[in-house]
Coordinates of N, CA and C in Angstrom, one line a residue:
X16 N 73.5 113.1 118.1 CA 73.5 113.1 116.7 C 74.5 114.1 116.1
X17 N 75.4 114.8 117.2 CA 76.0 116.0 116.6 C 76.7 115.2 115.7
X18 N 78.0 114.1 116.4 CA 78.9 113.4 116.0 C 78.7 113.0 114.3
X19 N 77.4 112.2 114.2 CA 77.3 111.4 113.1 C 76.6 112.5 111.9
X20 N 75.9 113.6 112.7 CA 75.8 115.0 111.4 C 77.2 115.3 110.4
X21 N 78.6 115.4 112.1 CA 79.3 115.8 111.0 C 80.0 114.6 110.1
X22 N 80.0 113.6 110.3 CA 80.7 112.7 109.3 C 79.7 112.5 108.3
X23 N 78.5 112.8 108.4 CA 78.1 112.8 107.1 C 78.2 113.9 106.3
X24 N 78.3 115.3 106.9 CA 78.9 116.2 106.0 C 80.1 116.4 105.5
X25 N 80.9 115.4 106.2 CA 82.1 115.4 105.8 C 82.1 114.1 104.4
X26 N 81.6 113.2 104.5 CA 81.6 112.0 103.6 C 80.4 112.3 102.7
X27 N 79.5 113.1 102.6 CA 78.9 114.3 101.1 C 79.8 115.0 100.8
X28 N 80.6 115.9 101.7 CA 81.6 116.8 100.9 C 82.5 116.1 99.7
X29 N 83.1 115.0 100.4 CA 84.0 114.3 99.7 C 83.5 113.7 98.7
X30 N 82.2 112.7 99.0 CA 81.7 112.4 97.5 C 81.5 113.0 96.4
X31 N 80.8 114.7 97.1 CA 80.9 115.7 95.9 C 81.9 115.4 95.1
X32 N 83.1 115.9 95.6 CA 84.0 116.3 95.1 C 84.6 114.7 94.6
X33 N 84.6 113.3 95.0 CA 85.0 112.0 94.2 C 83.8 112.1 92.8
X34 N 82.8 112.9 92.6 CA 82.3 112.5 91.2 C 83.2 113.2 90.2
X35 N 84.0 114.6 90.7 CA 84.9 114.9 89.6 C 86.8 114.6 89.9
X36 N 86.7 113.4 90.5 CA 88.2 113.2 90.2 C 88.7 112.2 88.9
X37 N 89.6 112.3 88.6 CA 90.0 111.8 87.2 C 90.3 110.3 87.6
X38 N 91.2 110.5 88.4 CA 91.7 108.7 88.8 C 91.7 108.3 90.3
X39 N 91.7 107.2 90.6 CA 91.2 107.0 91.9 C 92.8 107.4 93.1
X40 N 94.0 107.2 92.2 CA 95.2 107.3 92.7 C 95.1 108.7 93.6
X41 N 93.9 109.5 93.3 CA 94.3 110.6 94.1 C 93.9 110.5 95.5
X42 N 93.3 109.3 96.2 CA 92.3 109.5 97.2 C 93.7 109.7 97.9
X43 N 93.3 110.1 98.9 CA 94.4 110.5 100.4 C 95.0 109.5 101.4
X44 N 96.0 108.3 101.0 CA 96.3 107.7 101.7 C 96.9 107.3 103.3
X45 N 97.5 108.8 103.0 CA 98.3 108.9 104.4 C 96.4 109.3 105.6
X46 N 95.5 109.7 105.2 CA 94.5 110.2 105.5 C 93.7 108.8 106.5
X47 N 93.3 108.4 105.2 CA 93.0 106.8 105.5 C 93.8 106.1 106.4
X48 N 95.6 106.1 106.5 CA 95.6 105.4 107.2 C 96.1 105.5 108.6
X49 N 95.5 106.9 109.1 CA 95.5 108.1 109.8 C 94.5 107.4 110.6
X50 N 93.2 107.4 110.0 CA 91.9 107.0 110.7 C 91.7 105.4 110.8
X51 N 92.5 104.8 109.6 CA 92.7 103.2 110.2 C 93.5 102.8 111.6
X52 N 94.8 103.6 111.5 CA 95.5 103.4 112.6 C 94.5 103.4 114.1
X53 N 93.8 104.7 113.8 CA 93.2 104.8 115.6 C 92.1 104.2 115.6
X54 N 91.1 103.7 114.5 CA 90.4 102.9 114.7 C 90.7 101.2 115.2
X55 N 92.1 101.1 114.8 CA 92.6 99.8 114.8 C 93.2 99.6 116.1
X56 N 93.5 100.9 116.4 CA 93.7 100.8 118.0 C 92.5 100.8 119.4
X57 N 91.7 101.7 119.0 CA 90.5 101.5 119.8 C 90.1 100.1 119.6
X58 N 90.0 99.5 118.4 CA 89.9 98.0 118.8 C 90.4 96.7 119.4
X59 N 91.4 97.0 119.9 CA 92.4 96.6 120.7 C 92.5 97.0 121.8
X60 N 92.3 98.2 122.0 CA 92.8 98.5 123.4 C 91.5 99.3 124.4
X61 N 90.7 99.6 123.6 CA 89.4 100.2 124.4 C 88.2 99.3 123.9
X62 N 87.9 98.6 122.8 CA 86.6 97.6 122.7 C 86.9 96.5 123.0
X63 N 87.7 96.3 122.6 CA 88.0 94.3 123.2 C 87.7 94.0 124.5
X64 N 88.6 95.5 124.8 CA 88.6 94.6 126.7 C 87.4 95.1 126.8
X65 N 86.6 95.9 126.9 CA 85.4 96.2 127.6 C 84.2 94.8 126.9
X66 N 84.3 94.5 126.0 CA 84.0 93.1 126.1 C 83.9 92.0 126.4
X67 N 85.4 91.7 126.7 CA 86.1 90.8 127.8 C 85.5 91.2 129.0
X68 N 85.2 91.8 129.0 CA 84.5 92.4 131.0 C 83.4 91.5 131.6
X69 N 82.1 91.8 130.1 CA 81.1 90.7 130.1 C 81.1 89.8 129.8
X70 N 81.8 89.4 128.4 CA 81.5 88.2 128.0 C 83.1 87.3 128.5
X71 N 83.9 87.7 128.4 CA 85.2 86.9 128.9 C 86.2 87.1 127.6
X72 N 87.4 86.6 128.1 CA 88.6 86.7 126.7 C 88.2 86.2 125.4
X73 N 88.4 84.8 125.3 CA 88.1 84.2 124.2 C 86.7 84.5 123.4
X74 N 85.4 84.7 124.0 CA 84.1 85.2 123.0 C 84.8 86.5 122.4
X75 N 85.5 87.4 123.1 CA 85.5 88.9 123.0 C 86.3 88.4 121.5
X76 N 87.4 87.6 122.0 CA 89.0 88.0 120.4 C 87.8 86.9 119.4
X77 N 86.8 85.8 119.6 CA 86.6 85.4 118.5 C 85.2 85.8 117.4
X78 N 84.9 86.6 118.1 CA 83.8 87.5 117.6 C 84.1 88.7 117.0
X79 N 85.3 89.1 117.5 CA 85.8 90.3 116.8 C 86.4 90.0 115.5
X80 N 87.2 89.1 115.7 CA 88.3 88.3 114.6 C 87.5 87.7 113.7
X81 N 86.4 87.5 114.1 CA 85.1 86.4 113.2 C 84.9 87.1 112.0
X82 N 83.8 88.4 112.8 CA 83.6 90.1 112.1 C 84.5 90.4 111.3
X83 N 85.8 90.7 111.9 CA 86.9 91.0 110.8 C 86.9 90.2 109.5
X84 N 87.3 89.1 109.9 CA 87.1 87.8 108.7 C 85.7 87.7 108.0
X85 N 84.8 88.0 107.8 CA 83.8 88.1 107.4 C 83.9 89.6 106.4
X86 N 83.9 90.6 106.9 CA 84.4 91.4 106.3 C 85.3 91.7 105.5
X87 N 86.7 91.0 105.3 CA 87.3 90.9 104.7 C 87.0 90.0 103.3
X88 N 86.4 89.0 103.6 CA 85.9 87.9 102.8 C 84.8 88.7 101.7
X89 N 84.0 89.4 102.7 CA 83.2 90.5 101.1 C 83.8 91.5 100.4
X90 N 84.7 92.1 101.1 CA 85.5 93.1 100.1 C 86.1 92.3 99.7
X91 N 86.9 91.2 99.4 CA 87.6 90.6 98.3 C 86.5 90.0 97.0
X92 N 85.2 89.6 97.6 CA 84.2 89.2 96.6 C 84.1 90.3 95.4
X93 N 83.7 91.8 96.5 CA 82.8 93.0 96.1 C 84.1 93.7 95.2
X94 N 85.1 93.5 95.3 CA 86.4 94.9 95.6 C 87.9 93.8 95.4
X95 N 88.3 93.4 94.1 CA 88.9 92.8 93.7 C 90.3 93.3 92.6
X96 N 91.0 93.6 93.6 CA 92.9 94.3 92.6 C 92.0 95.6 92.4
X97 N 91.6 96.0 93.2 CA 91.0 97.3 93.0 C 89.8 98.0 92.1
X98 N 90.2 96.9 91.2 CA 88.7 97.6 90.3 C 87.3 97.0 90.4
X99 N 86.9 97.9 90.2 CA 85.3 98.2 90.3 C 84.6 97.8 88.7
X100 N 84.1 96.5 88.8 CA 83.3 96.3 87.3 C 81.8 96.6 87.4
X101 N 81.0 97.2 86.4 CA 80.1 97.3 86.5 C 79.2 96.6 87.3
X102 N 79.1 95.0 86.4 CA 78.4 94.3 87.9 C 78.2 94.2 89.4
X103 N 79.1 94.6 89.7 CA 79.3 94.8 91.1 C 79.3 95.3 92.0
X104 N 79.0 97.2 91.3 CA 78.6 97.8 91.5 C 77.7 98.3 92.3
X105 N 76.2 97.6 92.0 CA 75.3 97.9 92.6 C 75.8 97.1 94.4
X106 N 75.8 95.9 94.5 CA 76.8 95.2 95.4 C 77.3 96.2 96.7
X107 N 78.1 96.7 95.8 CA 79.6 97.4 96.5 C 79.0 98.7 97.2
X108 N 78.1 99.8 96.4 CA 77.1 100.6 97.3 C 76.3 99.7 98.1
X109 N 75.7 99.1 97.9 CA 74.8 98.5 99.0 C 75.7 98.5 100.4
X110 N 76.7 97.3 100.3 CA 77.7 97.2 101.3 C 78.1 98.1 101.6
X111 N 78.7 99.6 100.8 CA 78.9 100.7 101.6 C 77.5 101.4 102.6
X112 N 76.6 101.6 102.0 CA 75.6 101.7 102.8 C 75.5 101.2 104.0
X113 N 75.3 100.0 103.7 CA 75.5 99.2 105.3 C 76.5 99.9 106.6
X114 N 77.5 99.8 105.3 CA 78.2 100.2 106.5 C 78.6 101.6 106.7
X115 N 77.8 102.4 106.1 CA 77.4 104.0 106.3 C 76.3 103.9 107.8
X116 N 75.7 102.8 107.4 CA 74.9 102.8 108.8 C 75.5 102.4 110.1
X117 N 76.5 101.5 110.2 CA 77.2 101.0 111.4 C 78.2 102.0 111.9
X118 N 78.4 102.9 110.7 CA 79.6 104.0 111.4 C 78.4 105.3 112.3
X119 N 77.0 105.4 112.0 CA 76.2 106.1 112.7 C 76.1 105.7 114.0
X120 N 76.1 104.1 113.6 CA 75.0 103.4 114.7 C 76.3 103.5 115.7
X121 N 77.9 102.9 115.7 CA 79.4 103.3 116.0 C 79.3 104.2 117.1
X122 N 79.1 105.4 116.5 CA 79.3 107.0 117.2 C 78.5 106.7 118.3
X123 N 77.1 106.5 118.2 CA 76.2 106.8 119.5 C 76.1 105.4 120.0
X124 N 76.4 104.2 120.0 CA 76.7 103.2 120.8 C 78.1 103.0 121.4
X125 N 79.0 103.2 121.5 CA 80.4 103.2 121.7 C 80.8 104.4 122.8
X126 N 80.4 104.1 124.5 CA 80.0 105.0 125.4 C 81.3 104.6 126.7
X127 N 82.4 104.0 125.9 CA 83.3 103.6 127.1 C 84.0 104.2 127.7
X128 N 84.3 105.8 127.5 CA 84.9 106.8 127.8 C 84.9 108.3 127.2
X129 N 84.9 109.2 127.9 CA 84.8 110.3 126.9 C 85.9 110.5 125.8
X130 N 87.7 110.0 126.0 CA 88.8 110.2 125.5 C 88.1 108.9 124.6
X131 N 87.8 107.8 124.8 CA 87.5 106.7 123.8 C 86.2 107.3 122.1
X132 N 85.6 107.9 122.9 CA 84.3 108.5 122.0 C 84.7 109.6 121.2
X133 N 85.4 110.4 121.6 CA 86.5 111.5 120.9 C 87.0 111.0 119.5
X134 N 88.2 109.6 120.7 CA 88.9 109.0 118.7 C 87.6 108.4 118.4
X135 N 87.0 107.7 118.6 CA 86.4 107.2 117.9 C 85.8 108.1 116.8
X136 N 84.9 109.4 117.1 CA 84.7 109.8 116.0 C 85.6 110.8 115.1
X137 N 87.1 111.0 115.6 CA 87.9 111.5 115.1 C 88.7 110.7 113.6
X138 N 88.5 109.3 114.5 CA 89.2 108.2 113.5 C 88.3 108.2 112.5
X139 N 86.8 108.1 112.8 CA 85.5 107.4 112.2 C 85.3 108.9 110.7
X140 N 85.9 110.4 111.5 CA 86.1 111.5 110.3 C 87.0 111.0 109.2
X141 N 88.4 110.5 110.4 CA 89.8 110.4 108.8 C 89.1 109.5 107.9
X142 N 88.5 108.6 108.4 CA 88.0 107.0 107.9 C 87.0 107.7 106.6
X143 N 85.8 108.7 106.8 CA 85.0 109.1 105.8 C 85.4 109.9 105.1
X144 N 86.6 110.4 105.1 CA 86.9 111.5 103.6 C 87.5 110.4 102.9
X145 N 88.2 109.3 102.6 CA 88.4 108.9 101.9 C 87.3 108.2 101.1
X146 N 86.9 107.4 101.9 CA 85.1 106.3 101.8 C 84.5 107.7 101.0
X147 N 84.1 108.9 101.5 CA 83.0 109.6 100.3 C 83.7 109.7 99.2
X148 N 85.1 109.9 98.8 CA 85.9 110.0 97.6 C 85.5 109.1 97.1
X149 N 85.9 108.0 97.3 CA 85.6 106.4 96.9 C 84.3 106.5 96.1
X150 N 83.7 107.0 96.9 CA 82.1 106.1 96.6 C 81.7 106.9 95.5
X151 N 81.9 108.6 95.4 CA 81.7 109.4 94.4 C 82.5 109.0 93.4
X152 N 83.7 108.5 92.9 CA 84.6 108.0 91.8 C 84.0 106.8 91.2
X153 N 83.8 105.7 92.0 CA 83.0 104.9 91.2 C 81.5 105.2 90.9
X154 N 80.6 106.2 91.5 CA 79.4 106.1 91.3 C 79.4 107.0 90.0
X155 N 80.5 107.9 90.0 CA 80.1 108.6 88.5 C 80.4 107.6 87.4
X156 N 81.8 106.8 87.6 CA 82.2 106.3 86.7 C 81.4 104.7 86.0
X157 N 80.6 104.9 87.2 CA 79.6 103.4 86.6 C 77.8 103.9 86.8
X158 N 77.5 105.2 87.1 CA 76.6 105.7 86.7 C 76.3 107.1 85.5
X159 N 76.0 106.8 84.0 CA 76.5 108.4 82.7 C 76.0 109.4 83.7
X160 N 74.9 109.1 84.0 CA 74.1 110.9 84.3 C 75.0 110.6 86.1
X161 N 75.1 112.2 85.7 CA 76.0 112.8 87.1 C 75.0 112.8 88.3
X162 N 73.6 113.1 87.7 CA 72.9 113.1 88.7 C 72.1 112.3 89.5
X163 N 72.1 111.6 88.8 CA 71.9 110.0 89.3 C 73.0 109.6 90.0
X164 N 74.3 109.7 89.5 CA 75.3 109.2 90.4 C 75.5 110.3 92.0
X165 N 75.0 111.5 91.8 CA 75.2 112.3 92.9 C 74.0 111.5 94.0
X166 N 72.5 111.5 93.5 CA 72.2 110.5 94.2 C 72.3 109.3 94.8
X167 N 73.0 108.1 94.2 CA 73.3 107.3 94.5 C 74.2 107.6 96.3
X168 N 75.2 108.6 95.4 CA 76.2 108.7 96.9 C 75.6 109.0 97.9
X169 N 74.6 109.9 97.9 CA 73.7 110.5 98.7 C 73.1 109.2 99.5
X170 N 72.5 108.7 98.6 CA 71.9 107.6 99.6 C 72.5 107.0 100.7
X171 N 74.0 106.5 99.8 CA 75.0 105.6 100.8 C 75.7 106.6 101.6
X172 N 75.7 107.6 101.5 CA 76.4 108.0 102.9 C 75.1 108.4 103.9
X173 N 74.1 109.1 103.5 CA 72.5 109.7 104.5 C 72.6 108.7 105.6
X174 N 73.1 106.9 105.3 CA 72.6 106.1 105.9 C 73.6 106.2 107.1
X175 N 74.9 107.0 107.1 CA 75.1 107.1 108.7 C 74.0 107.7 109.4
X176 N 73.6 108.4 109.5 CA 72.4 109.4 110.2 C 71.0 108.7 109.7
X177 N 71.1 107.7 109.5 CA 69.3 106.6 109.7 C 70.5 105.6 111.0
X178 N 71.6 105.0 110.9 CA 72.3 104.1 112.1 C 72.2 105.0 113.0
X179 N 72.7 106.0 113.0 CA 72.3 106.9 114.7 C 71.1 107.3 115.0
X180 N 70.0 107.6 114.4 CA 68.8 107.8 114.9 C 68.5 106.4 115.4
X181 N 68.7 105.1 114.7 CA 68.2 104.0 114.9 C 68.8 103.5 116.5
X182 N 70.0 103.6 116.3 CA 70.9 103.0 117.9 C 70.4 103.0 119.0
X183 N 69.7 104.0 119.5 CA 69.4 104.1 121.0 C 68.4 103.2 121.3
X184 N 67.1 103.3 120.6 CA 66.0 102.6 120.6 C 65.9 100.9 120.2
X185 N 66.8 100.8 119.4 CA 67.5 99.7 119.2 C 68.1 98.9 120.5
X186 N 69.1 99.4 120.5 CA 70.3 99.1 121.8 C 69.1 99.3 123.4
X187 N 67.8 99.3 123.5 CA 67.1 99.5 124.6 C 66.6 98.0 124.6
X188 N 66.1 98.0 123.5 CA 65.1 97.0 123.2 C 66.1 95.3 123.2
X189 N 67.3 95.9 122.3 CA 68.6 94.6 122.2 C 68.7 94.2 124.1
X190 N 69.1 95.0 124.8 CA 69.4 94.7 126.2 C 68.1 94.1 126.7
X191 N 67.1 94.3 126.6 CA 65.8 94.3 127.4 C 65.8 92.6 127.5
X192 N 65.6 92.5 126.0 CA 65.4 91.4 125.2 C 66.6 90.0 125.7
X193 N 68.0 90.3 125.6 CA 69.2 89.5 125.2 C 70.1 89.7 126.6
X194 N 70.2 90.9 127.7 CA 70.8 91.2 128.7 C 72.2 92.1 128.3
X195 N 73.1 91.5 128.7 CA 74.8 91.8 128.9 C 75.0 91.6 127.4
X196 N 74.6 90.5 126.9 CA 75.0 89.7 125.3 C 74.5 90.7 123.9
X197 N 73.7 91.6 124.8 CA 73.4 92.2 123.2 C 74.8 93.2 123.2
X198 N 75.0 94.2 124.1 CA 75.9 94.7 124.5 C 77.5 94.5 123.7
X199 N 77.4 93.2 124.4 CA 78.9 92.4 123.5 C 79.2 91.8 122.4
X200 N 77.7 91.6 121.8 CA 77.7 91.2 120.3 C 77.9 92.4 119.7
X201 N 77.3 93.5 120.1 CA 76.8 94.8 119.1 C 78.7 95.3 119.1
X202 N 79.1 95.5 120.6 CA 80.8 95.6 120.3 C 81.8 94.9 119.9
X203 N 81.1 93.5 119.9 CA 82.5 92.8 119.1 C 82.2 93.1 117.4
X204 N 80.9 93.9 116.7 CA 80.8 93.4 115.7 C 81.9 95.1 115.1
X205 N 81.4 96.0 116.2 CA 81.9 97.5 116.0 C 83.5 97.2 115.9
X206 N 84.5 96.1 117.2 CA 85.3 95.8 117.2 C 86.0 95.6 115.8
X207 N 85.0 94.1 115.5 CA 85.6 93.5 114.0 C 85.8 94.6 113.0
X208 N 84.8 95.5 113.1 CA 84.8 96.5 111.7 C 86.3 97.2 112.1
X209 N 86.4 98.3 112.9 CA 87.2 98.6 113.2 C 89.0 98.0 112.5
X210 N 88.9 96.8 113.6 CA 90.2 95.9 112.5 C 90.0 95.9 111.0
X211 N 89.0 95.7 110.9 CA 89.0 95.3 109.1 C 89.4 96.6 108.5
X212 N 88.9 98.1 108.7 CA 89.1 99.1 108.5 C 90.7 99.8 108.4
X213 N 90.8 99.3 109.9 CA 92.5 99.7 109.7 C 93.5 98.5 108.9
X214 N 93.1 97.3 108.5 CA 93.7 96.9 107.7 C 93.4 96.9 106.3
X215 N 92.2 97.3 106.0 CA 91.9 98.1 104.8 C 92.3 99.2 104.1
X216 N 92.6 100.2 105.6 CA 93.3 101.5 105.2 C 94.8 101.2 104.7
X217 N 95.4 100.3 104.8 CA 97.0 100.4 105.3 C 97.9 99.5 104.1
X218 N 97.0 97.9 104.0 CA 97.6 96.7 102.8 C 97.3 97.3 101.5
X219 N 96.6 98.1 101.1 CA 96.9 98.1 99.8 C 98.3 98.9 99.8
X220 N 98.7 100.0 100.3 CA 99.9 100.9 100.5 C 100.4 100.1 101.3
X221 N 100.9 98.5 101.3 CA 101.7 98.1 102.4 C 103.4 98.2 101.9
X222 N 103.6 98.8 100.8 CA 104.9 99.5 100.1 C 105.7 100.5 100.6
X223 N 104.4 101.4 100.6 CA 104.9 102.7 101.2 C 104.9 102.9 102.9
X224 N 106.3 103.3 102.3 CA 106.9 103.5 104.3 C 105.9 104.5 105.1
X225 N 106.1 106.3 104.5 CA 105.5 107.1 104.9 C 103.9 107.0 105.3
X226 N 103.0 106.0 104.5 CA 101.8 105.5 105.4 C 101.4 104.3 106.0
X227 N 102.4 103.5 106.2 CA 102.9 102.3 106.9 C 103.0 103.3 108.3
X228 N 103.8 104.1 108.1 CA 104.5 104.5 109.3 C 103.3 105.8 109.7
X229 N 102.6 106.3 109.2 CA 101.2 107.0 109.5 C 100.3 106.2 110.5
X230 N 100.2 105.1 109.6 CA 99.2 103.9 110.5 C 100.1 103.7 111.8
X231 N 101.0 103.2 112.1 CA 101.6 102.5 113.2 C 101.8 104.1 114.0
X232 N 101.8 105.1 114.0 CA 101.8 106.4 114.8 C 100.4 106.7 114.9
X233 N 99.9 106.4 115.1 CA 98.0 106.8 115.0 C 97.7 105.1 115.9
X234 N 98.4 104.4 115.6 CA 98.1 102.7 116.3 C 98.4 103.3 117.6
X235 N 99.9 103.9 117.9 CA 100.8 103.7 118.9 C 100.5 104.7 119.9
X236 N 99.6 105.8 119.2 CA 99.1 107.0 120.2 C 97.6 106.5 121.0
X237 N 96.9 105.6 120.5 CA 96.1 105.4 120.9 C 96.2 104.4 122.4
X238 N 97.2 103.2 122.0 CA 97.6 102.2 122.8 C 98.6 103.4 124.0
X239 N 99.4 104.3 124.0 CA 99.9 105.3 124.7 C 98.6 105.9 125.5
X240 N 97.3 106.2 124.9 CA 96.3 107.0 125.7 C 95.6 105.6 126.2
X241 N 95.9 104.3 126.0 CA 95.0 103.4 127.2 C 95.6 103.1 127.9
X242 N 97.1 103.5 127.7 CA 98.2 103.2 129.1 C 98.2 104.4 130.1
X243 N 97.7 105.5 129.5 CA 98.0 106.4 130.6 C 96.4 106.4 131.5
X244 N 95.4 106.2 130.7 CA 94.1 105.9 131.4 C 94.1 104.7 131.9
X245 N 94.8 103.5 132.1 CA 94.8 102.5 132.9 C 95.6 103.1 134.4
X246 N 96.9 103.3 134.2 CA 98.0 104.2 135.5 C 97.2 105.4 136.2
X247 N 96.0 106.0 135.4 CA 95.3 106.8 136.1 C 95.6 107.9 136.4
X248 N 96.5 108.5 135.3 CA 97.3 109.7 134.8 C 96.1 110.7 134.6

């Protein structure tokens, strides 16, 4: 639980601080796509294949790529040329919530290596200072009372730390129940987020060189640490 404590103090910090920013232009791009990069690479190069181990190549890339696509498909519904209309609002926290809970559940399911568990929650940190900015900017801006809106954020981020309490007990009962298959559903779905994430961090800035070139140095260190842990370095 240490892991998912601190990303949620880190993704409250931020929210705090997203209920008093003026415009969203300030969130921290090179940051975001800092923690897309290595999440985008652990998905590639440390969850896929451990996938592929159980389930085989093709389940592993179309389950992942499924998840990605799926994901993608609701942030363009939810999260449209960037603005946030009231309507959809309520929506768009929920889905963050959700997936305040998968980044808990993430940390303490995702057991493929100690160097793999590391980025993961190093990436899964850069990933939530941006996401609590976010979620504090629009919750003030589409909730008047500040305090309501400080709650709101509250909720959607708390829900990393209900995904990690929930995972172990969960993931006992998934295996018991389903075998190898819960295993490789639960990682191709971690997989898919993952891609969706680092390509979320990166296409809206697909202009700018300096976090173009952020993302692809954070991609290329990671794919660098599965080559030297395959050679046995």
């Amino acid at each position: 639980m240490l892991f998912a404590s601190l990303l949620t103090f880190i993704a409250v910090a931020c929210m705090a601080v997203g209920l008093f920013l003026e415009h969203a232009r300030f969130l921290p791009a090179h940051v975001a796509a800092a923690g897309g990069g290595l999440l985008f690479g652990l998905s590639l190069f440390f969850v896929v294949p451990e996938v592929a181990e159980s389930a085989g190549q093709a389940p592993a890339w179309l389950l992942t790529v499924g998840v990605c696509g799926v994901l993608i498909l609701l942030d363009r519904l939810l999260f449209h040329d960037g603005q946030t209309h009231g309507h959809v609002v309520g929506p768009l926290l929920a889905a963050t919530a959700i997936h305040s809970f998968f980044d808990g559940w993430t940390v303490r399911a995702v057991a493929i290596n100690p160097l793999a568990n590391i980025t993961v929650a190093f990436g899964l940190a850069l990933h939530k200072a941006p996401e609590g900015l976010a979620v504090g900017w629009i919750s003030r801006r589409s909730i008047p009372n500040v305090w309501n809106a400080l709650a709101a954020g509250l909720a959607v981020e708390l829900m990393t730390l209900v995904g990690a309490a929930v995972e172990p007990r969960a993931s006992r009962s998934g295996e018991a129940t389903f075998g190898p298959w819960w295993s490789a559903v639960v990682l191709s779905i971690i997989a898919g987020s993952f891609l969706f994430l680092g390509i979320h961090a990166v296409l809206p800035n697909r202009r700018r060189i300096s976090v173009v070139g952020t993302f692809v140095a954070a991609l290329a260190l990671v794919a660098c640490a599965s080559r030297v842990m395959e050679a046995g370095i």
